[in-house]
Amino acid sequence: MAFRHFRDPGTGDGHASTGPREVIHDCFVLGLSMKNFRLFLAAAAMAATFAPAHAASVRYATPPPVVLSPDAVDPWVLQLRPGQKPIYAAPKAQARATRLPDPRREQRQQANVQPRTVAVTPTRQLAPEFLPTVVDYSGPYKPGTIVIDTEDRHLFLVEQNGRARRYGVGVGRPGFAWAGTHKITRKAEWPGWTPPPEMRQRQPDLPRYMEGGPKNPLGARALYLGSTLYRIHGTSQPWTIGQAVSSGCIRMRNEDVKDLYTRVNVGTKVVVLR
């Protein structure tokens, strides 16, 4: 106890007193302690009584409603309807960073640009007299005959009723002109070309063989004349029509030789005049 060693003022020996005052004091302190203990027990009993009731009321109380955003709920609710197709959230587009042009960089690029000269092939117009047309014809050859006038650079296909279909042609250059009568022995579309040995001797850079195509010198169609090396054929150089430029063949524009190709057959008579 806190006051057990209280000194008696009536004695001067300094010994602890064990008289009635000490007993009264101890009882007083003990009485206070017992009272506090009983209060503690009462409070504990009340807490034990009300705690389960409070816990039960909290446990069985109605929880507050959960509120969701319509943006999160509506797509899923719509999918519960009969016959409704699933709805998927569209991916969010990512914003792209916008890069502003750098004026200094553009100036440097413009300064590095060098002017360039581009070669342009001039368009060559064909003289009207070498375009296809129908003319009057009163010559000795029968309809269906091809007559080639190498001096005037024209090919005629004789037709019925004193008419003839006329085309412009290119003919053999000086030293390669010829005349004679032959028949068409073969027809070919986009023919391949095998330069004859004599031509390869004159032009060593020529290939031994060239597949048919737009760049092939024989052009789109070819009509072979008997056993000769001559042909009536198209050309990849239409501006040469009306000139004496070939090695003896009769050349036509591709569109013109295509037209003639459909009008004649193997066995057609061909007369070449000088």
mmCIF file of C-alpha atoms in Angstrom, residues 18-245:
data_model
loop_
_atom_site.group_PDB
_atom_site.id
_atom_site.type_symbol
_atom_site.label_atom_id
_atom_site.label_comp_id
_atom_site.label_asym_id
_atom_site.label_seq_id
_atom_site.Cartn_x
_atom_site.Cartn_y
_atom_site.Cartn_z
ATOM 1 C CA THR A 18 1.280 -0.046 13.111
ATOM 2 C CA GLY A 19 -1.474 1.570 15.073
ATOM 3 C CA PRO A 20 -5.160 2.100 14.357
ATOM 4 C CA ARG A 21 -4.563 4.917 11.844
ATOM 5 C CA GLU A 22 -2.701 2.575 9.525
ATOM 6 C CA VAL A 23 -5.461 -0.005 9.681
ATOM 7 C CA ILE A 24 -8.113 2.585 8.941
ATOM 8 C CA HIS A 25 -6.099 3.828 5.986
ATOM 9 C CA ASP A 26 -5.655 0.349 4.545
ATOM 10 C CA CYS A 27 -9.326 -0.388 4.832
ATOM 11 C CA PHE A 28 -10.150 2.842 3.103
ATOM 12 C CA VAL A 29 -7.851 2.028 0.205
ATOM 13 C CA LEU A 30 -9.150 -1.524 0.002
ATOM 14 C CA GLY A 31 -12.715 -0.216 -0.010
ATOM 15 C CA LEU A 32 -11.961 2.060 -2.943
ATOM 16 C CA SER A 33 -10.338 -0.768 -4.845
ATOM 17 C CA MET A 34 -13.259 -3.110 -4.356
ATOM 18 C CA LYS A 35 -15.675 -0.424 -5.469
ATOM 19 C CA ASN A 36 -13.687 0.186 -8.650
ATOM 20 C CA PHE A 37 -13.527 -3.528 -9.308
ATOM 21 C CA ARG A 38 -17.302 -3.868 -8.965
ATOM 22 C CA LEU A 39 -17.796 -0.962 -11.389
ATOM 23 C CA PHE A 40 -15.450 -2.661 -13.860
ATOM 24 C CA LEU A 41 -17.384 -5.923 -13.588
ATOM 25 C CA ALA A 42 -20.693 -4.116 -14.136
ATOM 26 C CA ALA A 43 -19.347 -2.339 -17.214
ATOM 27 C CA ALA A 44 -17.966 -5.594 -18.589
ATOM 28 C CA ALA A 45 -21.309 -7.320 -18.043
ATOM 29 C CA MET A 46 -23.170 -4.580 -19.861
ATOM 30 C CA ALA A 47 -20.702 -4.693 -22.758
ATOM 31 C CA ALA A 48 -21.099 -8.455 -22.997
ATOM 32 C CA THR A 49 -24.877 -8.068 -22.986
ATOM 33 C CA PHE A 50 -25.163 -5.400 -25.671
ATOM 34 C CA ALA A 51 -22.282 -6.436 -27.980
ATOM 35 C CA PRO A 52 -24.012 -9.576 -29.441
ATOM 36 C CA ALA A 53 -27.219 -7.640 -29.984
ATOM 37 C CA HIS A 54 -25.387 -4.886 -31.804
ATOM 38 C CA ALA A 55 -23.420 -7.361 -33.881
ATOM 39 C CA ALA A 56 -26.612 -9.201 -34.806
ATOM 40 C CA SER A 57 -28.332 -5.973 -35.778
ATOM 41 C CA VAL A 58 -25.386 -5.025 -37.997
ATOM 42 C CA ARG A 59 -25.175 -8.485 -39.529
ATOM 43 C CA TYR A 60 -28.854 -8.817 -40.402
ATOM 44 C CA ALA A 61 -29.468 -5.183 -41.336
ATOM 45 C CA THR A 62 -30.435 -4.475 -44.964
ATOM 46 C CA PRO A 63 -27.255 -3.427 -46.874
ATOM 47 C CA PRO A 64 -27.371 -0.195 -48.898
ATOM 48 C CA PRO A 65 -28.097 -0.638 -52.622
ATOM 49 C CA VAL A 66 -25.147 -0.852 -55.043
ATOM 50 C CA VAL A 67 -25.357 1.879 -57.683
ATOM 51 C CA LEU A 68 -23.555 1.260 -60.987
ATOM 52 C CA SER A 69 -22.994 3.658 -63.844
ATOM 53 C CA PRO A 70 -25.413 3.171 -66.816
ATOM 54 C CA ASP A 71 -22.385 3.064 -69.139
ATOM 55 C CA ALA A 72 -21.236 -0.109 -67.397
ATOM 56 C CA VAL A 73 -24.655 -1.755 -66.996
ATOM 57 C CA ASP A 74 -26.631 -1.029 -70.182
ATOM 58 C CA PRO A 75 -24.484 -3.059 -72.650
ATOM 59 C CA TRP A 76 -24.736 -6.162 -70.442
ATOM 60 C CA VAL A 77 -28.467 -5.777 -69.785
ATOM 61 C CA LEU A 78 -29.148 -5.485 -73.512
ATOM 62 C CA GLN A 79 -27.414 -8.805 -74.085
ATOM 63 C CA LEU A 80 -29.945 -10.538 -71.815
ATOM 64 C CA ARG A 81 -32.792 -9.814 -74.222
ATOM 65 C CA PRO A 82 -33.873 -12.761 -76.418
ATOM 66 C CA GLY A 83 -32.356 -12.675 -79.892
ATOM 67 C CA GLN A 84 -30.037 -9.834 -79.002
ATOM 68 C CA LYS A 85 -26.528 -10.136 -80.460
ATOM 69 C CA PRO A 86 -23.557 -9.608 -78.146
ATOM 70 C CA ILE A 87 -22.346 -6.066 -77.862
ATOM 71 C CA TYR A 88 -18.657 -5.481 -77.439
ATOM 72 C CA ALA A 89 -17.071 -2.305 -76.317
ATOM 73 C CA ALA A 90 -15.205 -0.597 -79.094
ATOM 74 C CA PRO A 91 -11.506 -0.097 -78.426
ATOM 75 C CA LYS A 92 -10.578 3.405 -77.555
ATOM 76 C CA ALA A 93 -8.650 5.148 -80.258
ATOM 77 C CA GLN A 94 -5.252 6.230 -79.153
ATOM 78 C CA ALA A 95 -4.511 9.825 -79.795
ATOM 79 C CA ARG A 96 -1.568 10.361 -82.096
ATOM 80 C CA ALA A 97 0.987 12.918 -81.346
ATOM 81 C CA THR A 98 0.922 15.708 -83.886
ATOM 82 C CA ARG A 99 4.317 16.745 -85.118
ATOM 83 C CA LEU A 100 4.531 20.300 -86.284
ATOM 84 C CA PRO A 101 6.635 20.935 -89.393
ATOM 85 C CA ASP A 102 10.086 22.299 -88.816
ATOM 86 C CA PRO A 103 10.548 25.366 -91.076
ATOM 87 C CA ARG A 104 14.329 25.038 -90.909
ATOM 88 C CA ARG A 105 14.211 21.420 -92.039
ATOM 89 C CA GLU A 106 11.912 22.258 -94.950
ATOM 90 C CA GLN A 107 14.243 25.035 -96.030
ATOM 91 C CA ARG A 108 17.203 22.630 -95.960
ATOM 92 C CA GLN A 109 15.291 20.073 -98.032
ATOM 93 C CA GLN A 110 14.305 22.701 -100.578
ATOM 94 C CA ALA A 111 17.886 23.887 -100.773
ATOM 95 C CA ASN A 112 19.065 20.320 -101.535
ATOM 96 C CA VAL A 113 16.630 19.855 -104.423
ATOM 97 C CA GLN A 114 18.461 19.956 -107.722
ATOM 98 C CA PRO A 115 16.697 20.787 -110.993
ATOM 99 C CA ARG A 116 16.446 17.823 -113.308
ATOM 100 C CA THR A 117 15.942 17.709 -117.042
ATOM 101 C CA VAL A 118 13.591 14.979 -118.282
ATOM 102 C CA ALA A 119 13.779 13.850 -121.864
ATOM 103 C CA VAL A 120 10.379 13.939 -123.531
ATOM 104 C CA THR A 121 9.765 11.998 -126.717
ATOM 105 C CA PRO A 122 7.843 14.251 -129.091
ATOM 106 C CA THR A 123 4.578 12.920 -130.429
ATOM 107 C CA ARG A 124 4.816 12.354 -134.168
ATOM 108 C CA GLN A 125 1.635 12.830 -136.102
ATOM 109 C CA LEU A 126 0.991 10.539 -139.056
ATOM 110 C CA ALA A 127 0.196 12.293 -142.313
ATOM 111 C CA PRO A 128 -3.537 12.003 -143.127
ATOM 112 C CA GLU A 129 -2.795 10.301 -146.439
ATOM 113 C CA PHE A 130 -1.401 7.286 -144.556
ATOM 114 C CA LEU A 131 -4.451 6.787 -142.348
ATOM 115 C CA PRO A 132 -6.877 3.961 -143.274
ATOM 116 C CA THR A 133 -9.618 4.873 -145.719
ATOM 117 C CA VAL A 134 -11.808 3.423 -148.473
ATOM 118 C CA VAL A 135 -11.123 4.564 -152.056
ATOM 119 C CA ASP A 136 -12.360 3.841 -155.548
ATOM 120 C CA TYR A 137 -10.494 1.120 -157.410
ATOM 121 C CA SER A 138 -10.571 0.267 -161.130
ATOM 122 C CA GLY A 139 -7.427 -1.871 -161.458
ATOM 123 C CA PRO A 140 -7.035 -5.373 -162.885
ATOM 124 C CA TYR A 141 -6.889 -7.283 -159.591
ATOM 125 C CA LYS A 142 -9.799 -9.265 -158.242
ATOM 126 C CA PRO A 143 -11.521 -8.619 -154.896
ATOM 127 C CA GLY A 144 -9.588 -10.171 -152.006
ATOM 128 C CA THR A 145 -6.178 -9.369 -153.539
ATOM 129 C CA ILE A 146 -3.593 -7.327 -151.643
ATOM 130 C CA VAL A 147 -1.762 -4.809 -153.848
ATOM 131 C CA ILE A 148 1.237 -2.895 -152.434
ATOM 132 C CA ASP A 149 2.449 0.280 -154.170
ATOM 133 C CA THR A 150 5.944 0.733 -152.713
ATOM 134 C CA GLU A 151 6.487 4.050 -154.486
ATOM 135 C CA ASP A 152 3.386 5.680 -152.960
ATOM 136 C CA ARG A 153 3.740 3.776 -149.607
ATOM 137 C CA HIS A 154 0.219 2.350 -149.773
ATOM 138 C CA LEU A 155 -1.322 -1.103 -149.369
ATOM 139 C CA PHE A 156 -4.709 -1.792 -150.998
ATOM 140 C CA LEU A 157 -7.125 -4.591 -150.168
ATOM 141 C CA VAL A 158 -9.365 -4.872 -153.224
ATOM 142 C CA GLU A 159 -13.059 -5.191 -152.344
ATOM 143 C CA GLN A 160 -16.303 -5.656 -154.254
ATOM 144 C CA ASN A 161 -18.056 -2.985 -156.324
ATOM 145 C CA GLY A 162 -14.958 -1.092 -157.461
ATOM 146 C CA ARG A 163 -13.788 -0.243 -153.979
ATOM 147 C CA ALA A 164 -10.549 -0.846 -152.086
ATOM 148 C CA ARG A 165 -9.439 -0.385 -148.503
ATOM 149 C CA ARG A 166 -6.219 1.615 -148.339
ATOM 150 C CA TYR A 167 -3.564 1.677 -145.580
ATOM 151 C CA GLY A 168 -0.293 3.568 -145.218
ATOM 152 C CA VAL A 169 2.853 1.402 -145.056
ATOM 153 C CA GLY A 170 6.607 1.584 -144.610
ATOM 154 C CA VAL A 171 8.702 -0.121 -147.285
ATOM 155 C CA GLY A 172 12.266 -1.299 -147.938
ATOM 156 C CA ARG A 173 14.973 1.335 -147.920
ATOM 157 C CA PRO A 174 17.172 1.797 -150.985
ATOM 158 C CA GLY A 175 18.872 -1.459 -151.864
ATOM 159 C CA PHE A 176 16.152 -3.522 -150.196
ATOM 160 C CA ALA A 177 13.194 -2.734 -152.394
ATOM 161 C CA TRP A 178 11.688 -5.638 -154.307
ATOM 162 C CA ALA A 179 8.660 -6.593 -156.382
ATOM 163 C CA GLY A 180 6.800 -9.811 -157.056
ATOM 164 C CA THR A 181 3.693 -11.882 -156.460
ATOM 165 C CA HIS A 182 3.297 -14.236 -153.508
ATOM 166 C CA LYS A 183 0.640 -15.737 -151.285
ATOM 167 C CA ILE A 184 0.109 -15.541 -147.553
ATOM 168 C CA THR A 185 1.359 -18.842 -146.161
ATOM 169 C CA ARG A 186 1.128 -18.131 -142.443
ATOM 170 C CA LYS A 187 -0.528 -15.757 -139.980
ATOM 171 C CA ALA A 188 0.733 -15.016 -136.458
ATOM 172 C CA GLU A 189 -0.367 -12.867 -133.528
ATOM 173 C CA TRP A 190 2.383 -11.124 -131.558
ATOM 174 C CA PRO A 191 5.012 -13.159 -133.411
ATOM 175 C CA GLY A 192 8.533 -13.832 -132.218
ATOM 176 C CA TRP A 193 11.379 -12.571 -134.350
ATOM 177 C CA THR A 194 14.508 -14.382 -135.514
ATOM 178 C CA PRO A 195 16.764 -11.947 -137.408
ATOM 179 C CA PRO A 196 18.211 -13.614 -140.537
ATOM 180 C CA PRO A 197 21.995 -14.180 -140.625
ATOM 181 C CA GLU A 198 22.476 -11.435 -143.234
ATOM 182 C CA MET A 199 20.804 -8.906 -140.948
ATOM 183 C CA ARG A 200 22.848 -10.008 -137.930
ATOM 184 C CA GLN A 201 26.018 -9.575 -139.953
ATOM 185 C CA ARG A 202 25.036 -5.989 -140.691
ATOM 186 C CA GLN A 203 23.875 -5.407 -137.104
ATOM 187 C CA PRO A 204 25.881 -7.631 -134.717
ATOM 188 C CA ASP A 205 24.064 -6.253 -131.674
ATOM 189 C CA LEU A 206 20.777 -7.871 -132.726
ATOM 190 C CA PRO A 207 19.547 -10.795 -130.588
ATOM 191 C CA ARG A 208 19.329 -14.284 -132.011
ATOM 192 C CA TYR A 209 15.663 -14.371 -131.069
ATOM 193 C CA MET A 210 13.141 -11.968 -129.550
ATOM 194 C CA GLU A 211 9.859 -12.942 -127.953
ATOM 195 C CA GLY A 212 6.684 -11.358 -129.263
ATOM 196 C CA GLY A 213 5.495 -8.211 -127.535
ATOM 197 C CA PRO A 214 5.062 -4.451 -127.860
ATOM 198 C CA LYS A 215 8.827 -3.917 -128.308
ATOM 199 C CA ASN A 216 9.201 -6.616 -130.951
ATOM 200 C CA PRO A 217 9.922 -5.129 -134.426
ATOM 201 C CA LEU A 218 7.209 -7.360 -135.962
ATOM 202 C CA GLY A 219 4.534 -5.696 -133.836
ATOM 203 C CA ALA A 220 1.089 -7.133 -133.100
ATOM 204 C CA ARG A 221 0.519 -9.291 -136.231
ATOM 205 C CA ALA A 222 2.499 -10.817 -139.092
ATOM 206 C CA LEU A 223 1.506 -12.193 -142.537
ATOM 207 C CA TYR A 224 4.282 -14.384 -143.967
ATOM 208 C CA LEU A 225 4.821 -14.287 -147.753
ATOM 209 C CA GLY A 226 5.652 -17.687 -149.221
ATOM 210 C CA SER A 227 9.224 -18.893 -148.781
ATOM 211 C CA THR A 228 10.659 -15.382 -148.697
ATOM 212 C CA LEU A 229 12.024 -13.594 -145.649
ATOM 213 C CA TYR A 230 9.503 -10.796 -146.183
ATOM 214 C CA ARG A 231 6.396 -10.193 -144.176
ATOM 215 C CA ILE A 232 3.561 -7.754 -143.831
ATOM 216 C CA HIS A 233 3.716 -6.928 -140.122
ATOM 217 C CA GLY A 234 3.118 -4.338 -137.435
ATOM 218 C CA THR A 235 5.759 -2.112 -135.916
ATOM 219 C CA SER A 236 6.917 -0.651 -132.618
ATOM 220 C CA GLN A 237 7.825 2.561 -134.523
ATOM 221 C CA PRO A 238 4.564 3.831 -136.050
ATOM 222 C CA TRP A 239 6.136 7.155 -137.030
ATOM 223 C CA THR A 240 8.103 5.350 -139.771
ATOM 224 C CA ILE A 241 4.920 4.672 -141.766
ATOM 225 C CA GLY A 242 5.156 6.373 -145.172
ATOM 226 C CA GLN A 243 8.955 5.997 -145.295
ATOM 227 C CA ALA A 244 11.462 3.644 -146.911
ATOM 228 C CA VAL A 245 13.205 2.322 -143.794
#
